[in-house]
Amino acid sequence: MTEVSLVLSGGGIRGVAHIGLLAAMQDHGINVNAISGSSAGALVGALYSSGLSVNEMLDFFRNSTLFNVLNLAVTKPGILDSARYRKLMGSVVKAEFGSLNIPLTICTTNLQTGEPVYFDKGDLITPLLASCAVPPLFSPVEIDGVVHSDGGIADNFPIDPLLIKEHGTIWGSYVIKPQHVDKDELSSMLKVSFRTSLTLMFQGNKHKFVAAKQMFFPNMHSVAPFSTSDTDKAFNIGYATAKNALEQLKENGEIT
């Protein structure tokens, strides 16, 4: 039976494509022995490692209040207050790393030093909230007196913890690879800013992809990054991409 470790990138709702990959892997009887993730990848990793099924994970994204205006930040630097999501996260994921079914590493960004930080022990909820705190939408999270934010800022493909721990075969899923766009899609400051962020993040991480035995790059251009109504679209794209890739790997004898 094939066993792999997974690196899951951030990407907002586009990260639901990771669930599509997990579903396709289940169809092929491929086990996950460790996960390392940033932002949405950390969230999917936490949900899966806590024992949620594919359908339960999808229901979480479909029905959750991730972008609810009732969670507005008042005195914090963000539109939504990350602390208001503690109860929500605690209702679906295990409270401690040690209670997970699959070893998990969560990457956050130390905003005071600009360096990535990797958590795999103790309290799970706080670093998960920090890793998902995409600025300026979500307020930063304080951990032991230090301000942390979205893990994807410093490391949107946190493969190093898996390499250091020698977790065997590593596969990666990167859901915000820039796709070709027509010039009319760069017609506003907001669109140019978003495109710039995607490009900077991709160029800063692509050198690490060679360390993974297999990479998955679902084309998520049509999925709105912060719209839960695109949950099923993101899943379907991720599943189709992974299904085709896994069938090819099976034909080539690379998986059984």
PDB file of C-alpha atoms in Angstrom:
ATOM      1  CA  MET A   1       0.000   0.000   0.000  1.00  0.00           C
ATOM      2  CA  THR A   2       1.310   3.430  -0.961  1.00  0.00           C
ATOM      3  CA  GLU A   3       1.937   5.886   1.885  1.00  0.00           C
ATOM      4  CA  VAL A   4       2.862   9.532   1.433  1.00  0.00           C
ATOM      5  CA  SER A   5       3.334  12.722   3.397  1.00  0.00           C
ATOM      6  CA  LEU A   6       1.551  15.827   2.141  1.00  0.00           C
ATOM      7  CA  VAL A   7       2.502  19.496   1.901  1.00  0.00           C
ATOM      8  CA  LEU A   8      -0.593  21.678   1.518  1.00  0.00           C
ATOM      9  CA  SER A   9      -0.376  25.323   0.463  1.00  0.00           C
ATOM     10  CA  GLY A  10      -2.585  28.185   1.508  1.00  0.00           C
ATOM     11  CA  GLY A  11      -5.128  29.746  -0.821  1.00  0.00           C
ATOM     12  CA  GLY A  12      -8.403  30.587   0.924  1.00  0.00           C
ATOM     13  CA  ILE A  13     -11.377  28.639  -0.432  1.00  0.00           C
ATOM     14  CA  ARG A  14      -9.089  27.408  -3.206  1.00  0.00           C
ATOM     15  CA  GLY A  15      -7.577  25.232  -0.486  1.00  0.00           C
ATOM     16  CA  VAL A  16     -10.696  23.049  -0.666  1.00  0.00           C
ATOM     17  CA  ALA A  17      -8.978  21.535  -3.722  1.00  0.00           C
ATOM     18  CA  HIS A  18      -6.738  19.767  -1.178  1.00  0.00           C
ATOM     19  CA  ILE A  19      -9.836  17.886  -0.038  1.00  0.00           C
ATOM     20  CA  GLY A  20     -10.326  16.772  -3.640  1.00  0.00           C
ATOM     21  CA  LEU A  21      -6.793  15.396  -3.613  1.00  0.00           C
ATOM     22  CA  LEU A  22      -7.458  13.543  -0.348  1.00  0.00           C
ATOM     23  CA  ALA A  23     -10.654  12.065  -1.809  1.00  0.00           C
ATOM     24  CA  ALA A  24      -8.831  10.844  -4.924  1.00  0.00           C
ATOM     25  CA  MET A  25      -6.072   9.358  -2.756  1.00  0.00           C
ATOM     26  CA  GLN A  26      -8.675   7.491  -0.709  1.00  0.00           C
ATOM     27  CA  ASP A  27     -10.153   6.099  -3.941  1.00  0.00           C
ATOM     28  CA  HIS A  28      -6.710   4.685  -4.775  1.00  0.00           C
ATOM     29  CA  GLY A  29      -6.067   3.342  -1.277  1.00  0.00           C
ATOM     30  CA  ILE A  30      -3.203   5.764  -0.608  1.00  0.00           C
ATOM     31  CA  ASN A  31      -2.568   6.512   3.069  1.00  0.00           C
ATOM     32  CA  VAL A  32      -1.341   9.811   4.505  1.00  0.00           C
ATOM     33  CA  ASN A  33       1.326   9.448   7.190  1.00  0.00           C
ATOM     34  CA  ALA A  34       2.021  13.151   7.863  1.00  0.00           C
ATOM     35  CA  ILE A  35       0.819  16.604   6.774  1.00  0.00           C
ATOM     36  CA  SER A  36       2.467  20.017   6.782  1.00  0.00           C
ATOM     37  CA  GLY A  37       0.373  23.017   5.818  1.00  0.00           C
ATOM     38  CA  SER A  38       0.022  26.767   5.751  1.00  0.00           C
ATOM     39  CA  SER A  39      -3.190  28.766   6.064  1.00  0.00           C
ATOM     40  CA  ALA A  40      -5.988  26.894   4.227  1.00  0.00           C
ATOM     41  CA  GLY A  41      -3.639  23.925   3.908  1.00  0.00           C
ATOM     42  CA  ALA A  42      -3.154  23.940   7.678  1.00  0.00           C
ATOM     43  CA  LEU A  43      -6.924  24.022   8.170  1.00  0.00           C
ATOM     44  CA  VAL A  44      -7.572  21.130   5.775  1.00  0.00           C
ATOM     45  CA  GLY A  45      -4.723  19.231   7.413  1.00  0.00           C
ATOM     46  CA  ALA A  46      -6.159  19.837  10.884  1.00  0.00           C
ATOM     47  CA  LEU A  47      -9.638  18.737   9.834  1.00  0.00           C
ATOM     48  CA  TYR A  48      -8.383  15.570   8.141  1.00  0.00           C
ATOM     49  CA  SER A  49      -5.948  14.715  10.938  1.00  0.00           C
ATOM     50  CA  SER A  50      -8.795  15.155  13.437  1.00  0.00           C
ATOM     51  CA  GLY A  51     -10.679  12.357  11.700  1.00  0.00           C
ATOM     52  CA  LEU A  52     -13.249  14.243   9.618  1.00  0.00           C
ATOM     53  CA  SER A  53     -14.441  12.547   6.443  1.00  0.00           C
ATOM     54  CA  VAL A  54     -14.338  14.211   3.037  1.00  0.00           C
ATOM     55  CA  ASN A  55     -18.048  15.034   3.242  1.00  0.00           C
ATOM     56  CA  GLU A  56     -17.688  16.418   6.768  1.00  0.00           C
ATOM     57  CA  MET A  57     -14.834  18.663   5.662  1.00  0.00           C
ATOM     58  CA  LEU A  58     -16.852  19.935   2.714  1.00  0.00           C
ATOM     59  CA  ASP A  59     -19.839  20.621   4.962  1.00  0.00           C
ATOM     60  CA  PHE A  60     -17.573  22.638   7.244  1.00  0.00           C
ATOM     61  CA  PHE A  61     -16.589  24.953   4.399  1.00  0.00           C
ATOM     62  CA  ARG A  62     -20.094  25.080   2.915  1.00  0.00           C
ATOM     63  CA  ASN A  63     -21.839  25.937   6.175  1.00  0.00           C
ATOM     64  CA  SER A  64     -19.248  27.712   8.297  1.00  0.00           C
ATOM     65  CA  THR A  65     -19.192  31.396   9.205  1.00  0.00           C
ATOM     66  CA  LEU A  66     -15.595  31.946   8.084  1.00  0.00           C
ATOM     67  CA  PHE A  67     -16.328  35.339   6.546  1.00  0.00           C
ATOM     68  CA  ASN A  68     -19.270  36.406   8.707  1.00  0.00           C
ATOM     69  CA  VAL A  69     -19.507  40.166   9.340  1.00  0.00           C
ATOM     70  CA  LEU A  70     -20.572  39.389  12.921  1.00  0.00           C
ATOM     71  CA  ASN A  71     -16.915  38.575  13.545  1.00  0.00           C
ATOM     72  CA  LEU A  72     -15.756  42.101  12.771  1.00  0.00           C
ATOM     73  CA  ALA A  73     -12.626  43.293  14.548  1.00  0.00           C
ATOM     74  CA  VAL A  74     -13.108  46.467  16.574  1.00  0.00           C
ATOM     75  CA  THR A  75      -9.787  47.300  18.188  1.00  0.00           C
ATOM     76  CA  LYS A  76      -7.507  44.899  16.273  1.00  0.00           C
ATOM     77  CA  PRO A  77      -5.592  45.344  12.977  1.00  0.00           C
ATOM     78  CA  GLY A  78      -7.892  43.379  10.710  1.00  0.00           C
ATOM     79  CA  ILE A  79     -11.391  43.348   9.251  1.00  0.00           C
ATOM     80  CA  LEU A  80     -12.391  40.148  11.067  1.00  0.00           C
ATOM     81  CA  ASP A  81     -11.281  39.181  14.586  1.00  0.00           C
ATOM     82  CA  SER A  82      -9.402  35.857  14.474  1.00  0.00           C
ATOM     83  CA  ALA A  83     -10.100  35.246  18.176  1.00  0.00           C
ATOM     84  CA  ARG A  84     -13.824  34.986  17.432  1.00  0.00           C
ATOM     85  CA  TYR A  85     -13.156  31.763  15.483  1.00  0.00           C
ATOM     86  CA  ARG A  86     -11.683  29.834  18.417  1.00  0.00           C
ATOM     87  CA  LYS A  87     -14.989  28.203  19.323  1.00  0.00           C
ATOM     88  CA  LEU A  88     -15.693  27.315  15.681  1.00  0.00           C
ATOM     89  CA  MET A  89     -12.297  25.683  15.222  1.00  0.00           C
ATOM     90  CA  GLY A  90     -12.532  23.931  18.568  1.00  0.00           C
ATOM     91  CA  SER A  91     -15.802  22.334  17.502  1.00  0.00           C
ATOM     92  CA  VAL A  92     -14.245  20.540  14.522  1.00  0.00           C
ATOM     93  CA  VAL A  93     -10.561  19.892  15.252  1.00  0.00           C
ATOM     94  CA  LYS A  94      -8.718  18.295  18.167  1.00  0.00           C
ATOM     95  CA  ALA A  95      -7.451  20.689  20.834  1.00  0.00           C
ATOM     96  CA  GLU A  96      -3.903  19.283  20.948  1.00  0.00           C
ATOM     97  CA  PHE A  97      -1.457  18.106  18.290  1.00  0.00           C
ATOM     98  CA  GLY A  98      -0.866  14.937  20.307  1.00  0.00           C
ATOM     99  CA  SER A  99      -4.515  13.897  19.924  1.00  0.00           C
ATOM    100  CA  LEU A 100      -4.473  13.900  16.115  1.00  0.00           C
ATOM    101  CA  ASN A 101      -4.788  10.737  14.034  1.00  0.00           C
ATOM    102  CA  ILE A 102      -2.016  11.920  11.664  1.00  0.00           C
ATOM    103  CA  PRO A 103       1.093  13.946  12.610  1.00  0.00           C
ATOM    104  CA  LEU A 104       0.557  17.574  11.589  1.00  0.00           C
ATOM    105  CA  THR A 105       2.808  20.597  11.271  1.00  0.00           C
ATOM    106  CA  ILE A 106       1.282  24.077  11.037  1.00  0.00           C
ATOM    107  CA  CYS A 107       3.247  27.012   9.663  1.00  0.00           C
ATOM    108  CA  THR A 108       2.657  30.582  10.845  1.00  0.00           C
ATOM    109  CA  THR A 109       4.537  33.804  10.158  1.00  0.00           C
ATOM    110  CA  ASN A 110       6.176  35.657  13.031  1.00  0.00           C
ATOM    111  CA  LEU A 111       5.247  39.198  11.998  1.00  0.00           C
ATOM    112  CA  GLN A 112       7.852  40.693  14.329  1.00  0.00           C
ATOM    113  CA  THR A 113      10.802  38.889  12.736  1.00  0.00           C
ATOM    114  CA  GLY A 114       9.329  38.012   9.333  1.00  0.00           C
ATOM    115  CA  GLU A 115      10.323  34.360   9.774  1.00  0.00           C
ATOM    116  CA  PRO A 116       8.201  31.201   9.425  1.00  0.00           C
ATOM    117  CA  VAL A 117       7.421  29.265  12.610  1.00  0.00           C
ATOM    118  CA  TYR A 118       6.436  25.585  12.625  1.00  0.00           C
ATOM    119  CA  PHE A 119       4.164  24.133  15.312  1.00  0.00           C
ATOM    120  CA  ASP A 120       3.658  20.396  15.906  1.00  0.00           C
ATOM    121  CA  LYS A 121       3.239  20.052  19.680  1.00  0.00           C
ATOM    122  CA  GLY A 122       0.905  21.308  22.401  1.00  0.00           C
ATOM    123  CA  ASP A 123      -2.058  23.575  21.717  1.00  0.00           C
ATOM    124  CA  LEU A 124      -3.373  23.198  18.159  1.00  0.00           C
ATOM    125  CA  ILE A 125      -6.122  25.817  17.994  1.00  0.00           C
ATOM    126  CA  THR A 126      -4.028  28.958  18.534  1.00  0.00           C
ATOM    127  CA  PRO A 127      -1.402  28.295  15.819  1.00  0.00           C
ATOM    128  CA  LEU A 128      -4.187  27.141  13.485  1.00  0.00           C
ATOM    129  CA  LEU A 129      -5.988  30.467  13.955  1.00  0.00           C
ATOM    130  CA  ALA A 130      -2.709  32.295  13.352  1.00  0.00           C
ATOM    131  CA  SER A 131      -1.855  30.315  10.232  1.00  0.00           C
ATOM    132  CA  CYS A 132      -5.272  31.112   8.743  1.00  0.00           C
ATOM    133  CA  ALA A 133      -5.118  34.830   9.654  1.00  0.00           C
ATOM    134  CA  VAL A 134      -4.754  36.194   6.119  1.00  0.00           C
ATOM    135  CA  PRO A 135      -4.037  39.946   6.328  1.00  0.00           C
ATOM    136  CA  PRO A 136      -5.708  42.350   6.163  1.00  0.00           C
ATOM    137  CA  LEU A 137      -8.897  40.259   6.301  1.00  0.00           C
ATOM    138  CA  PHE A 138      -8.137  38.531   9.625  1.00  0.00           C
ATOM    139  CA  SER A 139      -6.408  40.066  12.630  1.00  0.00           C
ATOM    140  CA  PRO A 140      -3.032  38.611  13.743  1.00  0.00           C
ATOM    141  CA  VAL A 141      -2.875  36.172  16.660  1.00  0.00           C
ATOM    142  CA  GLU A 142      -0.595  36.472  19.679  1.00  0.00           C
ATOM    143  CA  ILE A 143       1.279  33.336  20.757  1.00  0.00           C
ATOM    144  CA  ASP A 144       3.480  33.543  23.866  1.00  0.00           C
ATOM    145  CA  GLY A 145       3.682  37.322  23.533  1.00  0.00           C
ATOM    146  CA  VAL A 146       4.647  37.210  19.826  1.00  0.00           C
ATOM    147  CA  VAL A 147       2.413  38.384  16.966  1.00  0.00           C
ATOM    148  CA  HIS A 148       1.763  35.704  14.323  1.00  0.00           C
ATOM    149  CA  SER A 149      -0.180  35.748  11.070  1.00  0.00           C
ATOM    150  CA  ASP A 150      -0.850  33.791   7.867  1.00  0.00           C
ATOM    151  CA  GLY A 151       1.744  31.057   7.392  1.00  0.00           C
ATOM    152  CA  GLY A 152       1.668  31.571   3.639  1.00  0.00           C
ATOM    153  CA  ILE A 153       3.355  34.954   3.979  1.00  0.00           C
ATOM    154  CA  ALA A 154       6.704  33.442   4.969  1.00  0.00           C
ATOM    155  CA  ASP A 155       6.278  29.860   3.704  1.00  0.00           C
ATOM    156  CA  ASN A 156       3.339  28.847   1.543  1.00  0.00           C
ATOM    157  CA  PHE A 157       4.842  25.430   0.861  1.00  0.00           C
ATOM    158  CA  PRO A 158       6.162  24.208   4.249  1.00  0.00           C
ATOM    159  CA  ILE A 159       8.035  21.118   3.087  1.00  0.00           C
ATOM    160  CA  ASP A 160      11.090  21.594   5.336  1.00  0.00           C
ATOM    161  CA  PRO A 161       9.550  20.043   8.495  1.00  0.00           C
ATOM    162  CA  LEU A 162       8.777  16.843   6.559  1.00  0.00           C
ATOM    163  CA  LEU A 163      12.250  16.719   5.031  1.00  0.00           C
ATOM    164  CA  ILE A 164      13.910  17.246   8.401  1.00  0.00           C
ATOM    165  CA  LYS A 165      11.858  14.486  10.012  1.00  0.00           C
ATOM    166  CA  GLU A 166      12.472  12.177   7.027  1.00  0.00           C
ATOM    167  CA  HIS A 167       8.804  11.376   6.522  1.00  0.00           C
ATOM    168  CA  GLY A 168       9.457   9.328   3.383  1.00  0.00           C
ATOM    169  CA  THR A 169       7.697   9.986   0.086  1.00  0.00           C
ATOM    170  CA  ILE A 170       6.390  13.559  -0.084  1.00  0.00           C
ATOM    171  CA  TRP A 171       3.661  14.876  -2.354  1.00  0.00           C
ATOM    172  CA  GLY A 172       2.703  18.519  -2.606  1.00  0.00           C
ATOM    173  CA  SER A 173      -0.482  20.377  -3.485  1.00  0.00           C
ATOM    174  CA  TYR A 174      -0.171  24.034  -4.483  1.00  0.00           C
ATOM    175  CA  VAL A 175      -3.497  25.694  -5.241  1.00  0.00           C
ATOM    176  CA  ILE A 176      -2.510  29.272  -6.129  1.00  0.00           C
ATOM    177  CA  LYS A 177      -0.141  28.796  -9.037  1.00  0.00           C
ATOM    178  CA  PRO A 178      -0.677  31.810 -11.340  1.00  0.00           C
ATOM    179  CA  GLN A 179      -2.383  30.870 -14.607  1.00  0.00           C
ATOM    180  CA  HIS A 180      -2.195  32.863 -17.815  1.00  0.00           C
ATOM    181  CA  VAL A 181      -4.684  35.755 -17.813  1.00  0.00           C
ATOM    182  CA  ASP A 182      -5.830  38.136 -20.533  1.00  0.00           C
ATOM    183  CA  LYS A 183      -4.891  41.768 -20.156  1.00  0.00           C
ATOM    184  CA  ASP A 184      -8.487  42.784 -19.405  1.00  0.00           C
ATOM    185  CA  GLU A 185      -8.179  40.788 -16.176  1.00  0.00           C
ATOM    186  CA  LEU A 186      -5.537  43.273 -15.027  1.00  0.00           C
ATOM    187  CA  SER A 187      -7.736  46.311 -15.427  1.00  0.00           C
ATOM    188  CA  SER A 188      -8.021  47.481 -11.834  1.00  0.00           C
ATOM    189  CA  MET A 189      -5.747  48.179  -8.882  1.00  0.00           C
ATOM    190  CA  LEU A 190      -7.346  45.338  -6.920  1.00  0.00           C
ATOM    191  CA  LYS A 191      -6.830  42.811  -9.719  1.00  0.00           C
ATOM    192  CA  VAL A 192      -3.214  43.862 -10.254  1.00  0.00           C
ATOM    193  CA  SER A 193      -2.552  43.717  -6.507  1.00  0.00           C
ATOM    194  CA  PHE A 194      -4.028  40.211  -6.215  1.00  0.00           C
ATOM    195  CA  ARG A 195      -2.080  39.023  -9.254  1.00  0.00           C
ATOM    196  CA  THR A 196       1.107  40.476  -7.811  1.00  0.00           C
ATOM    197  CA  SER A 197       0.597  38.673  -4.511  1.00  0.00           C
ATOM    198  CA  LEU A 198       0.032  35.323  -6.239  1.00  0.00           C
ATOM    199  CA  THR A 199       3.126  35.799  -8.387  1.00  0.00           C
ATOM    200  CA  LEU A 200       5.388  36.821  -5.507  1.00  0.00           C
ATOM    201  CA  MET A 201       4.232  33.875  -3.425  1.00  0.00           C
ATOM    202  CA  PHE A 202       4.654  31.372  -6.247  1.00  0.00           C
ATOM    203  CA  GLN A 203       8.099  32.616  -7.240  1.00  0.00           C
ATOM    204  CA  GLY A 204       9.186  32.504  -3.608  1.00  0.00           C
ATOM    205  CA  ASN A 205       8.155  28.868  -3.202  1.00  0.00           C
ATOM    206  CA  LYS A 206       8.636  27.115  -6.550  1.00  0.00           C
ATOM    207  CA  HIS A 207      12.272  26.177  -5.847  1.00  0.00           C
ATOM    208  CA  LYS A 208      10.990  23.823  -3.137  1.00  0.00           C
ATOM    209  CA  PHE A 209       8.686  21.856  -5.430  1.00  0.00           C
ATOM    210  CA  VAL A 210      11.577  19.716  -6.699  1.00  0.00           C
ATOM    211  CA  ALA A 211      11.907  18.186  -3.220  1.00  0.00           C
ATOM    212  CA  ALA A 212       8.450  16.608  -3.579  1.00  0.00           C
ATOM    213  CA  LYS A 213       8.158  13.383  -5.561  1.00  0.00           C
ATOM    214  CA  GLN A 214       4.778  14.457  -6.981  1.00  0.00           C
ATOM    215  CA  MET A 215       3.189  17.892  -7.300  1.00  0.00           C
ATOM    216  CA  PHE A 216      -0.470  18.767  -7.921  1.00  0.00           C
ATOM    217  CA  PHE A 217      -1.320  22.146  -9.442  1.00  0.00           C
ATOM    218  CA  PRO A 218      -5.113  22.389  -9.884  1.00  0.00           C
ATOM    219  CA  ASN A 219      -6.162  25.343 -12.031  1.00  0.00           C
ATOM    220  CA  MET A 220      -8.174  27.379  -9.533  1.00  0.00           C
ATOM    221  CA  HIS A 221      -8.414  30.608 -11.510  1.00  0.00           C
ATOM    222  CA  SER A 222     -12.231  30.417 -11.670  1.00  0.00           C
ATOM    223  CA  VAL A 223     -12.596  29.961  -7.897  1.00  0.00           C
ATOM    224  CA  ALA A 224     -13.099  33.093  -5.796  1.00  0.00           C
ATOM    225  CA  PRO A 225     -10.539  32.888  -2.968  1.00  0.00           C
ATOM    226  CA  PHE A 226     -12.904  33.999  -0.205  1.00  0.00           C
ATOM    227  CA  SER A 227     -16.305  32.752  -1.379  1.00  0.00           C
ATOM    228  CA  THR A 228     -17.682  29.697   0.408  1.00  0.00           C
ATOM    229  CA  SER A 229     -20.212  29.355  -2.443  1.00  0.00           C
ATOM    230  CA  ASP A 230     -17.286  28.098  -4.556  1.00  0.00           C
ATOM    231  CA  THR A 231     -16.586  25.216  -2.160  1.00  0.00           C
ATOM    232  CA  ASP A 232     -17.921  22.494  -4.443  1.00  0.00           C
ATOM    233  CA  LYS A 233     -16.266  23.975  -7.515  1.00  0.00           C
ATOM    234  CA  ALA A 234     -12.902  24.006  -5.731  1.00  0.00           C
ATOM    235  CA  PHE A 235     -13.368  20.409  -4.585  1.00  0.00           C
ATOM    236  CA  ASN A 236     -14.364  19.177  -8.040  1.00  0.00           C
ATOM    237  CA  ILE A 237     -11.357  20.810  -9.711  1.00  0.00           C
ATOM    238  CA  GLY A 238      -9.004  19.398  -7.101  1.00  0.00           C
ATOM    239  CA  TYR A 239     -10.534  15.934  -7.367  1.00  0.00           C
ATOM    240  CA  ALA A 240     -10.405  15.857 -11.179  1.00  0.00           C
ATOM    241  CA  THR A 241      -6.791  17.057 -11.229  1.00  0.00           C
ATOM    242  CA  ALA A 242      -5.710  14.462  -8.681  1.00  0.00           C
ATOM    243  CA  LYS A 243      -7.744  11.646 -10.251  1.00  0.00           C
ATOM    244  CA  ASN A 244      -6.108  12.151 -13.646  1.00  0.00           C
ATOM    245  CA  ALA A 245      -2.631  12.383 -12.125  1.00  0.00           C
ATOM    246  CA  LEU A 246      -3.080   9.304  -9.934  1.00  0.00           C
ATOM    247  CA  GLU A 247      -4.416   7.231 -12.816  1.00  0.00           C
ATOM    248  CA  GLN A 248      -1.305   8.151 -14.792  1.00  0.00           C
ATOM    249  CA  LEU A 249       0.930   7.237 -11.859  1.00  0.00           C
ATOM    250  CA  LYS A 250      -0.826   3.899 -11.588  1.00  0.00           C
ATOM    251  CA  GLU A 251      -0.369   3.218 -15.304  1.00  0.00           C
ATOM    252  CA  ASN A 252       3.328   3.981 -14.920  1.00  0.00           C
ATOM    253  CA  GLY A 253       3.609   1.601 -11.977  1.00  0.00           C
ATOM    254  CA  GLU A 254       4.580   4.408  -9.559  1.00  0.00           C
ATOM    255  CA  ILE A 255       1.690   3.585  -7.235  1.00  0.00           C
ATOM    256  CA  THR A 256      -0.065   0.280  -6.658  1.00  0.00           C
TER     257      THR A 256
END
